Tab-separated table of C-alpha atoms and ligand atoms in Angstrom:
chain	number	residue	atom	x	y	z
A	1445	MET	CA	-37.185	0.712	-10.802
A	1446	ALA	CA	-34.657	-2.083	-10.238
A	1447	VAL	CA	-31.846	-2.208	-12.787
A	1448	PRO	CA	-30.901	-5.796	-13.760
A	1449	SER	CA	-27.544	-6.493	-12.168
A	1450	GLN	CA	-25.826	-7.591	-15.367
A	1451	ASP	CA	-26.641	-4.188	-16.872
A	1452	LEU	CA	-25.864	-2.244	-13.732
A	1453	MET	CA	-22.084	-2.417	-14.042
A	1454	SER	CA	-22.083	-1.258	-17.654
A	1455	THR	CA	-24.566	1.513	-16.775
A	1456	ILE	CA	-22.294	2.661	-13.947
A	1457	VAL	CA	-19.176	2.507	-16.144
A	1458	SER	CA	-20.826	4.657	-18.789
A	1459	LEU	CA	-22.227	7.123	-16.232
A	1460	CYS	CA	-18.723	7.394	-14.768
A	1461	LYS	CA	-17.240	8.282	-18.125
A	1462	ARG	CA	-20.036	10.598	-19.265
A	1463	ARG	CA	-20.141	12.621	-16.060
A	1464	GLY	CA	-16.415	12.655	-15.342
A	1465	PHE	CA	-16.077	10.216	-12.459
A	1466	ILE	CA	-13.725	7.628	-13.961
A	1467	PHE	CA	-11.964	7.360	-17.333
A	1468	GLN	CA	-9.916	4.570	-18.803
A	1469	SER	CA	-6.198	5.255	-18.415
A	1470	SER	CA	-4.383	6.289	-21.622
A	1471	GLU	CA	-7.684	5.997	-23.469
A	1472	ILE	CA	-6.464	7.723	-26.644
A	1473	TYR	CA	-3.880	4.939	-27.008
A	1474	GLY	CA	-6.472	2.223	-26.595
A	1475	GLY	CA	-6.300	2.165	-22.790
A	1476	LEU	CA	-4.052	0.287	-20.409
A	1477	ASN	CA	-5.617	-2.858	-19.021
A	1478	SER	CA	-6.854	-2.473	-15.429
A	1479	CYS	CA	-5.705	1.130	-15.050
A	1480	TRP	CA	-8.236	3.907	-14.452
A	1481	ASP	CA	-8.099	7.680	-14.002
A	1482	TYR	CA	-10.436	9.569	-11.689
A	1483	GLY	CA	-12.001	12.622	-13.359
A	1484	PRO	CA	-13.234	15.863	-11.728
A	1485	LEU	CA	-16.198	14.285	-9.926
A	1486	GLY	CA	-14.500	10.951	-9.232
A	1487	VAL	CA	-11.537	12.579	-7.562
A	1488	GLU	CA	-13.864	14.513	-5.243
A	1489	LEU	CA	-15.819	11.363	-4.384
A	1490	LYS	CA	-12.695	9.294	-3.724
A	1491	ARG	CA	-11.127	12.090	-1.658
A	1492	ASN	CA	-14.322	12.273	0.392
A	1493	VAL	CA	-14.203	8.509	0.960
A	1494	LYS	CA	-10.582	8.738	2.084
A	1495	GLU	CA	-11.299	11.754	4.279
A	1496	ALA	CA	-14.278	9.984	5.869
A	1497	TRP	CA	-12.016	7.026	6.649
A	1498	TRP	CA	-9.251	9.279	8.003
A	1499	ARG	CA	-11.701	11.213	10.165
A	1500	SER	CA	-13.123	8.087	11.740
A	1501	MET	CA	-9.744	6.366	12.147
A	1502	VAL	CA	-7.420	9.259	13.042
A	1503	THR	CA	-8.960	12.727	13.450
A	1504	ASN	CA	-11.791	11.727	15.751
A	1505	ARG	CA	-9.753	9.327	17.885
A	1506	ARG	CA	-7.258	9.793	20.666
A	1507	ASP	CA	-5.564	6.401	20.206
A	1508	ILE	CA	-4.606	6.411	16.496
A	1509	VAL	CA	-2.040	8.487	14.602
A	1510	GLY	CA	-1.195	8.552	10.898
A	1511	ILE	CA	1.898	8.200	8.732
A	1512	ASP	CA	2.717	8.478	5.047
A	1513	ALA	CA	5.529	6.039	4.215
A	1514	SER	CA	7.331	5.751	0.890
A	1515	ILE	CA	6.196	3.258	-1.740
A	1516	LEU	CA	9.710	1.915	-2.333
A	1517	MET	CA	11.217	0.190	0.676
A	1518	HIS	CA	14.393	-1.749	1.440
A	1519	PRO	CA	14.162	-5.117	-0.375
A	1520	LYS	CA	14.836	-6.917	2.924
A	1521	VAL	CA	11.431	-5.709	4.160
A	1522	TRP	CA	9.717	-8.046	1.691
A	1523	GLU	CA	12.009	-10.930	2.522
A	1524	ALA	CA	11.252	-10.573	6.249
A	1525	SER	CA	7.515	-10.031	5.780
A	1526	GLY	CA	7.256	-13.242	3.773
A	1527	HIS	CA	6.055	-11.509	0.601
A	1528	LEU	CA	9.061	-12.517	-1.489
A	1529	ALA	CA	8.476	-16.198	-0.822
A	1530	GLY	CA	4.774	-16.298	-0.169
A	1531	PHE	CA	2.895	-13.432	-1.818
A	1532	THR	CA	1.771	-15.593	-4.686
A	1533	ASP	CA	-1.448	-16.503	-6.379
A	1534	PRO	CA	-2.041	-19.910	-7.968
A	1535	LEU	CA	-2.166	-19.539	-11.744
A	1536	VAL	CA	-3.575	-21.911	-14.376
A	1537	ASP	CA	-3.740	-21.489	-18.158
A	1538	CYS	CA	-6.080	-23.110	-20.620
A	1539	LYS	CA	-4.045	-25.127	-23.104
A	1540	ALA	CA	-6.705	-24.629	-25.797
A	1541	CYS	CA	-7.950	-21.023	-25.630
A	1542	LYS	CA	-4.972	-19.655	-23.635
A	1543	SER	CA	-7.214	-17.947	-21.073
A	1544	ARG	CA	-5.598	-17.412	-17.702
A	1545	PHE	CA	-7.291	-17.960	-14.331
A	1546	ARG	CA	-6.614	-17.792	-10.635
A	1547	ALA	CA	-6.952	-21.413	-9.553
A	1548	ASP	CA	-8.563	-20.390	-6.256
A	1549	HIS	CA	-11.324	-18.613	-8.205
A	1550	LEU	CA	-12.330	-21.797	-10.079
A	1551	ASP	CA	-14.702	-24.442	-8.732
A	1552	ASN	CA	-13.448	-27.105	-11.097
A	1553	LEU	CA	-9.820	-27.510	-12.151
A	1554	ASP	CA	-10.582	-30.297	-14.633
A	1555	LYS	CA	-11.569	-28.069	-17.504
A	1556	CYS	CA	-11.488	-24.466	-18.716
A	1557	PRO	CA	-14.681	-22.615	-17.695
A	1558	LYS	CA	-14.628	-20.722	-21.016
A	1559	CYS	CA	-14.026	-23.426	-23.641
A	1560	GLY	CA	-13.887	-26.718	-21.743
A	1561	GLY	CA	-10.210	-27.214	-22.732
A	1562	GLN	CA	-7.535	-28.775	-20.562
A	1563	LEU	CA	-5.896	-26.636	-17.871
A	1564	THR	CA	-2.180	-26.559	-17.027
A	1565	GLU	CA	-0.801	-27.526	-13.628
A	1566	ILE	CA	-1.026	-24.796	-10.981
A	1567	ARG	CA	1.963	-22.441	-10.970
A	1568	LYS	CA	2.736	-20.011	-8.162
A	1569	PHE	CA	2.973	-16.444	-9.417
A	1570	ASN	CA	4.513	-13.688	-7.261
A	1571	LEU	CA	2.327	-10.593	-7.360
A	1572	MET	CA	4.991	-8.000	-6.555
A	1573	PHE	CA	6.047	-5.527	-9.242
A	1574	LYS	CA	9.818	-5.219	-9.576
A	1575	THR	CA	11.813	-2.233	-10.671
A	1576	PHE	CA	15.403	-0.982	-10.416
A	1577	MET	CA	16.777	1.762	-8.230
A	1578	GLY	CA	19.477	3.890	-9.889
A	1579	PRO	CA	20.982	3.572	-13.358
A	1580	VAL	CA	22.270	-0.017	-13.225
A	1581	GLU	CA	19.666	-2.687	-13.833
A	1582	ASP	CA	21.213	-5.587	-11.929
A	1583	GLN	CA	19.944	-7.780	-9.158
A	1584	SER	CA	21.462	-5.709	-6.357
A	1585	ALA	CA	19.445	-2.702	-7.588
A	1586	THR	CA	16.096	-4.536	-7.567
A	1587	VAL	CA	13.363	-2.929	-5.504
A	1588	PHE	CA	9.661	-3.706	-5.253
A	1589	MET	CA	6.588	-1.538	-5.472
A	1590	ARG	CA	4.855	-2.167	-2.152
A	1591	PRO	CA	1.972	-4.656	-2.427
A	1592	GLU	CA	0.466	-3.359	0.847
A	1593	THR	CA	0.940	-0.216	2.901
A	1594	ALA	CA	1.116	-2.147	6.193
A	1595	GLN	CA	4.862	-2.845	6.093
A	1596	GLY	CA	5.629	0.905	6.102
A	1597	ILE	CA	3.786	1.004	9.410
A	1598	PHE	CA	5.533	-2.016	10.963
A	1599	VAL	CA	9.064	-0.836	10.209
A	1600	ASN	CA	8.176	2.568	11.709
A	1601	PHE	CA	6.517	1.095	14.792
A	1602	LEU	CA	9.082	2.307	17.308
A	1603	ASN	CA	9.701	5.647	15.535
A	1604	VAL	CA	6.004	6.439	15.851
A	1605	GLN	CA	5.487	4.945	19.297
A	1606	GLN	CA	8.428	6.793	20.820
A	1607	SER	CA	7.957	10.127	19.047
A	1608	SER	CA	4.242	10.189	19.882
A	1609	ARG	CA	4.698	8.636	23.350
A	1610	LEU	CA	1.977	6.042	22.796
A	1611	LYS	CA	1.271	2.866	24.687
A	1612	PRO	CA	-0.663	-0.181	23.432
A	1613	PRO	CA	-3.500	-0.320	22.654
A	1614	PHE	CA	-2.869	2.265	19.941
A	1615	GLY	CA	-2.978	2.371	16.164
A	1616	ILE	CA	-1.066	3.719	13.171
A	1617	ALA	CA	-3.051	4.497	10.028
A	1618	GLN	CA	-2.005	5.101	6.463
A	1619	ILE	CA	-3.601	5.772	3.087
A	1620	GLY	CA	-1.514	5.168	0.000
A	1621	LYS	CA	-0.922	3.409	-3.285
A	1622	SER	CA	-0.150	-0.292	-3.496
A	1623	PHE	CA	0.698	-2.403	-6.518
A	1624	ARG	CA	-0.049	-6.028	-7.309
A	1625	ASN	CA	0.561	-7.740	-10.598
A	1626	GLU	CA	-2.874	-9.369	-10.443
A	1627	ILE	CA	-3.433	-12.374	-12.695
A	1628	THR	CA	-7.027	-11.499	-13.456
A	1629	PRO	CA	-7.762	-7.815	-12.902
A	1630	GLY	CA	-11.253	-6.685	-13.800
A	1631	ASN	CA	-14.732	-5.626	-12.843
A	1632	PHE	CA	-13.903	-1.975	-13.461
A	1633	THR	CA	-11.993	-0.515	-10.491
A	1634	TYR	CA	-12.699	-3.531	-8.255
A	1635	ARG	CA	-9.452	-5.344	-9.009
A	1636	THR	CA	-6.645	-3.322	-10.535
A	1637	ARG	CA	-2.874	-3.569	-10.542
A	1638	GLU	CA	-2.394	-0.117	-9.051
A	1639	PHE	CA	-4.783	0.829	-6.262
A	1640	GLU	CA	-5.079	2.762	-3.063
A	1641	GLN	CA	-5.342	1.184	0.357
A	1642	MET	CA	-6.570	2.543	3.683
A	1643	GLU	CA	-4.914	0.445	6.360
A	1644	MET	CA	-4.623	0.711	10.104
A	1645	GLU	CA	-2.448	-1.435	12.341
A	1646	PHE	CA	-3.748	-1.537	15.897
A	1647	PHE	CA	-1.084	-2.658	18.396
A	1648	VAL	CA	-2.441	-4.337	21.527
A	1649	PRO	CA	-1.155	-6.296	24.526
A	1650	PRO	CA	-1.016	-9.974	23.436
A	1651	THR	CA	-3.848	-10.972	25.757
A	1652	GLU	CA	-6.227	-8.421	24.244
A	1653	ASP	CA	-6.052	-9.420	20.566
A	1654	GLU	CA	-9.359	-11.260	20.376
A	1655	GLN	CA	-11.425	-8.533	21.992
A	1656	TRP	CA	-9.916	-5.895	19.682
A	1657	TYR	CA	-10.463	-8.132	16.660
A	1658	ASP	CA	-14.177	-8.243	17.465
A	1659	TYR	CA	-14.222	-4.520	18.167
A	1660	TRP	CA	-12.706	-3.600	14.792
A	1661	LYS	CA	-14.956	-5.936	12.839
A	1662	GLU	CA	-17.989	-4.168	14.282
A	1663	GLN	CA	-16.558	-0.664	13.881
A	1664	ARG	CA	-15.648	-1.171	10.261
A	1665	LEU	CA	-18.959	-2.738	9.285
A	1666	ASN	CA	-20.752	0.202	10.906
A	1667	TRP	CA	-18.568	2.686	9.033
A	1668	TYR	CA	-19.973	1.506	5.689
A	1669	LYS	CA	-23.529	1.513	7.030
A	1670	ASN	CA	-23.174	4.961	8.574
A	1671	HIS	CA	-21.978	6.292	5.242
A	1672	GLY	CA	-25.088	5.059	3.501
A	1673	ILE	CA	-24.466	1.492	2.297
A	1674	LYS	CA	-27.595	-0.622	2.692
A	1675	SER	CA	-27.257	-3.265	5.411
A	1676	ASP	CA	-28.684	-5.962	3.138
A	1677	ASN	CA	-25.777	-5.470	0.763
A	1678	LEU	CA	-23.122	-6.004	3.432
A	1679	ARG	CA	-22.016	-9.113	5.238
A	1680	MET	CA	-19.115	-10.349	7.332
A	1681	ARG	CA	-17.407	-13.563	6.258
A	1682	GLU	CA	-15.037	-15.247	8.677
A	1683	HIS	CA	-12.157	-17.077	6.959
A	1684	GLY	CA	-11.690	-20.809	7.390
A	1685	LYS	CA	-8.344	-21.925	8.845
A	1686	ASP	CA	-7.203	-23.131	5.378
A	1687	GLU	CA	-7.786	-19.666	3.893
A	1688	LEU	CA	-5.684	-17.690	6.354
A	1689	ALA	CA	-2.643	-15.747	5.127
A	1690	HIS	CA	0.754	-16.864	6.412
A	1691	TYR	CA	0.755	-14.206	9.149
A	1692	ALA	CA	-2.853	-14.403	10.360
A	1693	LYS	CA	-4.442	-16.060	13.384
A	1694	ALA	CA	-7.929	-14.981	12.274
A	1695	CYS	CA	-9.356	-12.965	9.420
A	1696	ALA	CA	-12.787	-11.795	8.316
A	1697	ASP	CA	-13.858	-10.060	5.141
A	1698	ILE	CA	-16.489	-7.383	4.929
A	1699	GLU	CA	-18.194	-8.298	1.689
A	1700	TYR	CA	-20.417	-6.184	-0.510
A	1701	LYS	CA	-23.051	-7.499	-2.877
A	1702	PHE	CA	-21.592	-6.097	-6.095
A	1703	PRO	CA	-23.522	-6.654	-9.338
A	1704	PHE	CA	-20.949	-9.387	-10.100
A	1705	GLY	CA	-21.583	-11.146	-6.764
A	1706	TRP	CA	-20.574	-10.956	-3.104
A	1707	SER	CA	-16.944	-9.789	-3.035
A	1708	GLU	CA	-14.415	-8.522	-0.510
A	1709	LEU	CA	-14.493	-4.841	0.360
A	1710	GLU	CA	-12.182	-4.944	3.335
A	1711	GLY	CA	-10.282	-7.499	5.390
A	1712	ILE	CA	-9.873	-7.442	9.167
A	1713	ALA	CA	-6.996	-9.625	10.309
A	1714	ASN	CA	-5.393	-10.640	13.556
A	1715	ARG	CA	-1.747	-10.546	12.402
A	1716	THR	CA	-0.429	-11.529	15.853
A	1717	ASP	CA	3.151	-10.408	16.591
A	1718	PHE	CA	4.353	-11.933	13.316
A	1719	ASP	CA	5.486	-8.759	11.548
A	1720	LEU	CA	7.180	-7.000	14.462
A	1721	LYS	CA	9.051	-10.193	15.358
A	1722	ARG	CA	10.121	-10.936	11.812
A	1723	HIS	CA	11.429	-7.407	11.248
A	1724	SER	CA	13.262	-7.508	14.575
A	1725	GLU	CA	14.982	-10.770	13.641
A	1726	ALA	CA	15.814	-9.720	10.087
A	1727	SER	CA	17.060	-6.199	10.879
A	1728	GLY	CA	18.749	-6.976	14.184
A	1729	LYS	CA	16.881	-3.987	15.709
A	1730	SER	CA	14.281	-5.005	18.246
A	1731	LEU	CA	10.826	-3.603	17.651
A	1732	ALA	CA	9.608	-4.777	21.050
A	1733	PHE	CA	7.687	-2.285	23.156
A	1734	PHE	CA	9.064	-1.366	26.565
A	1735	ASP	CA	6.318	-1.366	29.146
A	1736	GLU	CA	7.178	1.180	31.859
A	1737	GLU	CA	4.830	-0.408	34.369
A	1738	SER	CA	6.148	-3.968	34.257
A	1739	LYS	CA	9.664	-2.791	33.246
A	1740	SER	CA	9.743	-5.438	30.533
A	1741	HIS	CA	9.683	-5.702	26.753
A	1742	TYR	CA	6.980	-7.412	24.721
A	1743	PHE	CA	5.861	-7.662	21.091
A	1744	PRO	CA	2.331	-6.273	20.741
A	1745	TYR	CA	-0.242	-8.204	18.702
A	1746	VAL	CA	-1.709	-6.445	15.706
A	1747	VAL	CA	-5.311	-6.179	14.554
A	1748	GLU	CA	-5.523	-4.775	11.048
A	1749	PRO	CA	-8.554	-3.388	9.241
A	1750	ALA	CA	-7.354	-3.133	5.612
A	1751	ALA	CA	-9.689	-1.409	3.171
A	1752	GLY	CA	-9.393	-0.350	-0.464
A	1753	ALA	CA	-10.197	3.243	-1.371
A	1754	ASP	CA	-11.101	2.287	-4.941
A	1755	ARG	CA	-13.267	-0.676	-3.941
A	1756	ALA	CA	-15.051	1.396	-1.316
A	1757	THR	CA	-15.623	4.205	-3.842
A	1758	LEU	CA	-17.056	1.692	-6.312
A	1759	ALA	CA	-19.333	0.226	-3.634
A	1760	PHE	CA	-20.618	3.705	-2.703
A	1761	LEU	CA	-21.311	4.417	-6.378
A	1762	VAL	CA	-23.110	1.132	-7.026
A	1763	ASP	CA	-25.096	1.212	-3.802
A	1764	SER	CA	-26.297	4.760	-4.288
A	1765	TYR	CA	-27.370	4.305	-7.898
A	1766	ASP	CA	-31.134	4.417	-8.305
A	1767	VAL	CA	-33.626	4.944	-11.089
A	1768	GLU	CA	-36.987	6.323	-10.011
A	1769	GLY	CA	-40.037	6.106	-12.256
A	1770	GLU	CA	-40.303	4.769	-15.791
A	1771	GLY	CA	-39.922	5.917	-19.383
A	1772	LYS	CA	-39.488	9.616	-20.010
A	1773	ASP	CA	-40.321	10.415	-16.371
A	1774	ALA	CA	-37.494	8.222	-15.105
A	1775	ARG	CA	-35.022	9.984	-12.865
A	1776	THR	CA	-31.502	8.712	-12.176
A	1777	VAL	CA	-30.280	9.550	-8.700
A	1778	LEU	CA	-27.041	8.835	-6.909
A	1779	ARG	CA	-28.267	8.713	-3.330
A	1780	LEU	CA	-24.797	9.303	-1.934
A	1781	HIS	CA	-24.364	10.235	1.693
A	1782	PRO	CA	-23.992	14.059	1.579
A	1783	SER	CA	-20.544	13.817	3.192
A	1784	LEU	CA	-19.382	11.796	0.167
A	1785	SER	CA	-21.138	13.719	-2.614
A	1786	PRO	CA	-18.624	15.330	-4.998
A	1787	ILE	CA	-20.717	18.501	-5.221
A	1788	LYS	CA	-22.673	19.581	-2.152
A	1789	ALA	CA	-24.815	22.335	-3.625
A	1790	ALA	CA	-25.826	23.575	-7.065
A	1791	VAL	CA	-26.777	27.217	-7.477
A	1792	LEU	CA	-29.411	27.729	-10.146
A	1793	PRO	CA	-30.824	31.115	-11.142
A	1794	LEU	CA	-34.244	30.406	-12.671
A	1795	VAL	CA	-33.623	32.730	-15.605
A	1796	LYS	CA	-30.566	34.561	-16.919
A	1797	ARG	CA	-31.927	38.063	-16.268
A	1798	ASP	CA	-33.736	40.399	-13.838
A	1799	GLY	CA	-30.866	40.355	-11.336
A	1800	MET	CA	-31.157	36.609	-10.637
A	1801	PRO	CA	-27.660	35.719	-11.913
A	1802	GLU	CA	-26.145	38.456	-9.716
A	1803	MET	CA	-27.887	37.151	-6.618
A	1804	ALA	CA	-26.989	33.558	-7.511
A	1805	GLU	CA	-23.361	34.510	-8.076
A	1806	LYS	CA	-23.198	36.061	-4.614
A	1807	ILE	CA	-24.540	32.862	-2.985
A	1808	TYR	CA	-22.216	30.714	-5.077
A	1809	LYS	CA	-19.219	32.753	-3.957
A	1810	GLU	CA	-20.262	32.512	-0.313
A	1811	LEU	CA	-20.558	28.734	-0.553
A	1812	LEU	CA	-17.109	28.418	-2.140
A	1813	ASP	CA	-15.578	30.823	0.373
A	1814	ASN	CA	-16.855	28.478	3.070
A	1815	SER	CA	-15.220	25.433	1.416
A	1816	ILE	CA	-18.530	23.968	0.300
A	1817	LYS	CA	-17.868	22.441	-3.098
A	1818	SER	CA	-20.605	23.903	-5.282
A	1819	PHE	CA	-21.586	24.257	-8.901
A	1820	TYR	CA	-23.196	27.130	-10.795
A	1821	ASP	CA	-25.528	26.315	-13.659
A	1822	HIS	CA	-27.700	28.743	-15.606
A	1823	THR	CA	-28.207	26.664	-18.747
A	1824	ALA	CA	-31.308	24.671	-19.754
A	1825	ALA	CA	-34.744	24.359	-18.131
A	1826	ILE	CA	-34.781	24.023	-14.358
A	1827	GLY	CA	-36.017	20.393	-14.451
A	1828	ARG	CA	-33.129	19.427	-16.665
A	1829	ARG	CA	-30.689	21.169	-14.343
A	1830	TYR	CA	-32.090	19.281	-11.333
A	1831	ALA	CA	-31.763	16.026	-13.258
A	1832	ARG	CA	-28.087	16.689	-14.007
A	1833	GLN	CA	-27.393	17.203	-10.320
A	1834	ASP	CA	-29.450	14.183	-9.192
A	1835	GLU	CA	-27.417	11.985	-11.508
A	1836	VAL	CA	-24.142	12.948	-9.816
A	1837	GLY	CA	-25.500	12.883	-6.282
A	1838	THR	CA	-25.645	16.597	-5.417
A	1839	PRO	CA	-27.761	16.687	-2.244
A	1840	PHE	CA	-29.021	20.300	-2.520
A	1841	CYS	CA	-30.096	22.598	-5.332
A	1842	ILE	CA	-30.538	26.271	-4.545
A	1843	THR	CA	-32.889	28.100	-6.874
A	1844	ILE	CA	-33.091	31.851	-7.195
A	1845	ASP	CA	-36.453	32.991	-8.622
A	1846	SER	CA	-38.461	36.223	-8.914
A	1847	GLN	CA	-39.634	36.003	-5.309
A	1848	SER	CA	-35.967	35.891	-4.269
A	1849	LEU	CA	-35.477	39.421	-5.571
A	1850	GLU	CA	-38.492	40.664	-3.643
A	1851	ASP	CA	-37.970	39.044	-0.248
A	1852	GLN	CA	-34.341	37.867	-0.318
A	1853	THR	CA	-35.260	34.198	0.074
A	1854	VAL	CA	-34.272	31.211	-2.081
A	1855	THR	CA	-35.553	27.664	-2.555
A	1856	ILE	CA	-33.563	24.688	-1.376
A	1857	ARG	CA	-34.510	21.410	-3.070
A	1858	GLU	CA	-33.496	18.145	-1.463
A	1859	ARG	CA	-32.232	15.462	-3.822
A	1860	ASP	CA	-33.820	12.363	-2.294
A	1861	SER	CA	-37.265	13.634	-1.331
A	1862	ARG	CA	-37.410	16.395	-3.984
A	1863	GLU	CA	-38.961	18.517	-1.257
A	1864	GLN	CA	-38.467	22.248	-1.534
A	1865	PHE	CA	-38.387	24.834	1.207
A	1866	ARG	CA	-37.533	28.528	1.341
A	1867	VAL	CA	-34.791	30.035	3.439
A	1868	ALA	CA	-33.298	33.510	3.707
A	1869	ALA	CA	-30.570	33.966	1.100
A	1870	ALA	CA	-28.261	35.095	3.876
A	1871	SER	CA	-28.649	31.757	5.672
A	1872	VAL	CA	-27.908	29.402	2.737
A	1873	VAL	CA	-24.353	28.676	3.840
A	1874	GLU	CA	-25.441	27.944	7.388
A	1875	THR	CA	-28.371	25.744	6.299
A	1876	VAL	CA	-26.320	23.709	3.819
A	1877	SER	CA	-23.391	23.387	6.250
A	1878	LYS	CA	-25.685	21.978	8.917
A	1879	LYS	CA	-27.158	19.455	6.536
A	1880	ILE	CA	-23.865	18.189	5.177
A	1881	LYS	CA	-22.152	18.349	8.533
A	1882	VAL	CA	-20.351	15.159	9.244
A	1883	LYS	CA	-21.233	13.967	12.652
A	1884	SER	CA	-18.795	11.596	14.254
A	1885	LEU	CA	-19.512	8.637	11.973
B	2498	LIG	P1	-8.472	-10.249	-2.924
B	2498	LIG	O1	-8.791	-11.533	-2.202
B	2498	LIG	O2	-9.679	-9.568	-3.500
B	2498	LIG	O3	-7.339	-10.352	-3.885
B	2498	LIG	P2	-6.911	-9.538	-0.670
B	2498	LIG	O4	-7.551	-10.361	0.402
B	2498	LIG	O5	-5.648	-9.996	-1.259
B	2498	LIG	O6	-7.974	-9.212	-1.810
B	2498	LIG	P3	-5.922	-7.602	1.167
B	2498	LIG	O7	-4.524	-8.011	1.025
B	2498	LIG	O8	-6.664	-7.993	2.396
B	2498	LIG	O9	-6.734	-8.071	-0.127
B	2498	LIG	O10	-6.007	-6.035	0.938
B	2498	LIG	C1	-6.875	-5.200	1.660
B	2498	LIG	C2	-7.824	-4.436	0.764
B	2498	LIG	O11	-7.120	-3.794	-0.292
B	2498	LIG	C3	-8.842	-5.315	0.045
B	2498	LIG	O12	-9.926	-5.625	0.882
B	2498	LIG	C4	-9.252	-4.413	-1.092
B	2498	LIG	O13	-10.214	-3.458	-0.678
B	2498	LIG	C5	-7.955	-3.712	-1.429
B	2498	LIG	N1	-7.336	-4.401	-2.585
B	2498	LIG	C6	-6.543	-5.479	-2.552
B	2498	LIG	N2	-6.161	-5.840	-3.795
B	2498	LIG	C7	-6.746	-4.945	-4.637
B	2498	LIG	C8	-6.749	-4.775	-6.057
B	2498	LIG	N3	-6.044	-5.575	-6.854
B	2498	LIG	N4	-7.474	-3.758	-6.569
B	2498	LIG	C9	-8.184	-2.928	-5.782
B	2498	LIG	N5	-8.223	-3.039	-4.441
B	2498	LIG	C10	-7.509	-4.029	-3.865
């Protein structure tokens, strides 16, 4: 059954709260606008998204390494990168109803889209959060919360390249928090002021930038598809020249068809040698790479796939949400890719007696001992217990019934097909592991 898109977001928001995926930050104080907390299931899902990204970008590759740079950086970083002068959004206010908009999100700047009132002139608004380092709050102590993780990679370019003895083409990846004082946050976790990015800077010889740009666009689009997002809900949008950021030669967005419309999930940019050159000039320390073969220095070009962990998590939630059947037979299922599911297996003794709980407990312990996140549930009728697991995307339910005690077998029920098959109790861990095993995605 298709859920109307205007209702889908509110359905997802309430499912997230009810089942412990995402809560409003500081809820008991009325909440803090645009800030969200991940609950027990949400934190597992988001960690799985980040781990899937890390596996495909770092663990499974020979040409990419990771770093974890600090959020606070020398203020000169932001001067050199152009963020201090140019990391602005155009802001307009309605003179009548006082609503605030991003001018580039409006089709018509003649009147307020809410009340028809007159809009102010466009003002440039810098998105960086400021704070002070140390006890004295004066200008010399001003530092910024990073608005992107990329700069931590650029300033460490030579540290990483030399310590890891790498040669372009190679990449440096990072997952971490970024902060932007967004003018119009909203759409749940889609646009927030504190969020997590998954960025990778791929350093290439200057003549190879275009081929690597194409390569990364394809790789990243496939990553979403391989992790279960429907192809029809994904598209690549190449930026027009007038849209490009100050550092970019080319840029494309991977967009997802969210219930509120096609919106950016991830950007892939050709940042040229802009950042390495700017930091070399501003710091006086050259970040040029020394090529042993030609015995000369050059500034590599950079291709950057920049994704958001929160946006990706939201897309996986929305895309996997499904309601099967109608009325009282309706079943809500999160058809998450098993590698992303917060809980991989639920262990369900059919009844609370006759030795079933003991056998179930043994299987549960074995699953946990093998790092398979599992859940034990002996309350309510079995159908109800299946429904609870379907709703949070658990791919396998393991049921222990009276036959189990006789022949030491259990039933495994698959979430999507609802098919059930029997396996030896002793092989549950092996069977589930195989099914959730992450191939090289
Ligand atoms: P937008 O146009 O939506 O403001 P952007 O083009 O400024 O995004 P980038 O600078 O390319 O975004 O950042 C890379 C990724 O970081 C985005 O594709 C998105 O997934 C994530 N991201 C950026 N801003 C936010 C935000 N305010 N909240 C959540 N995720 C964000």
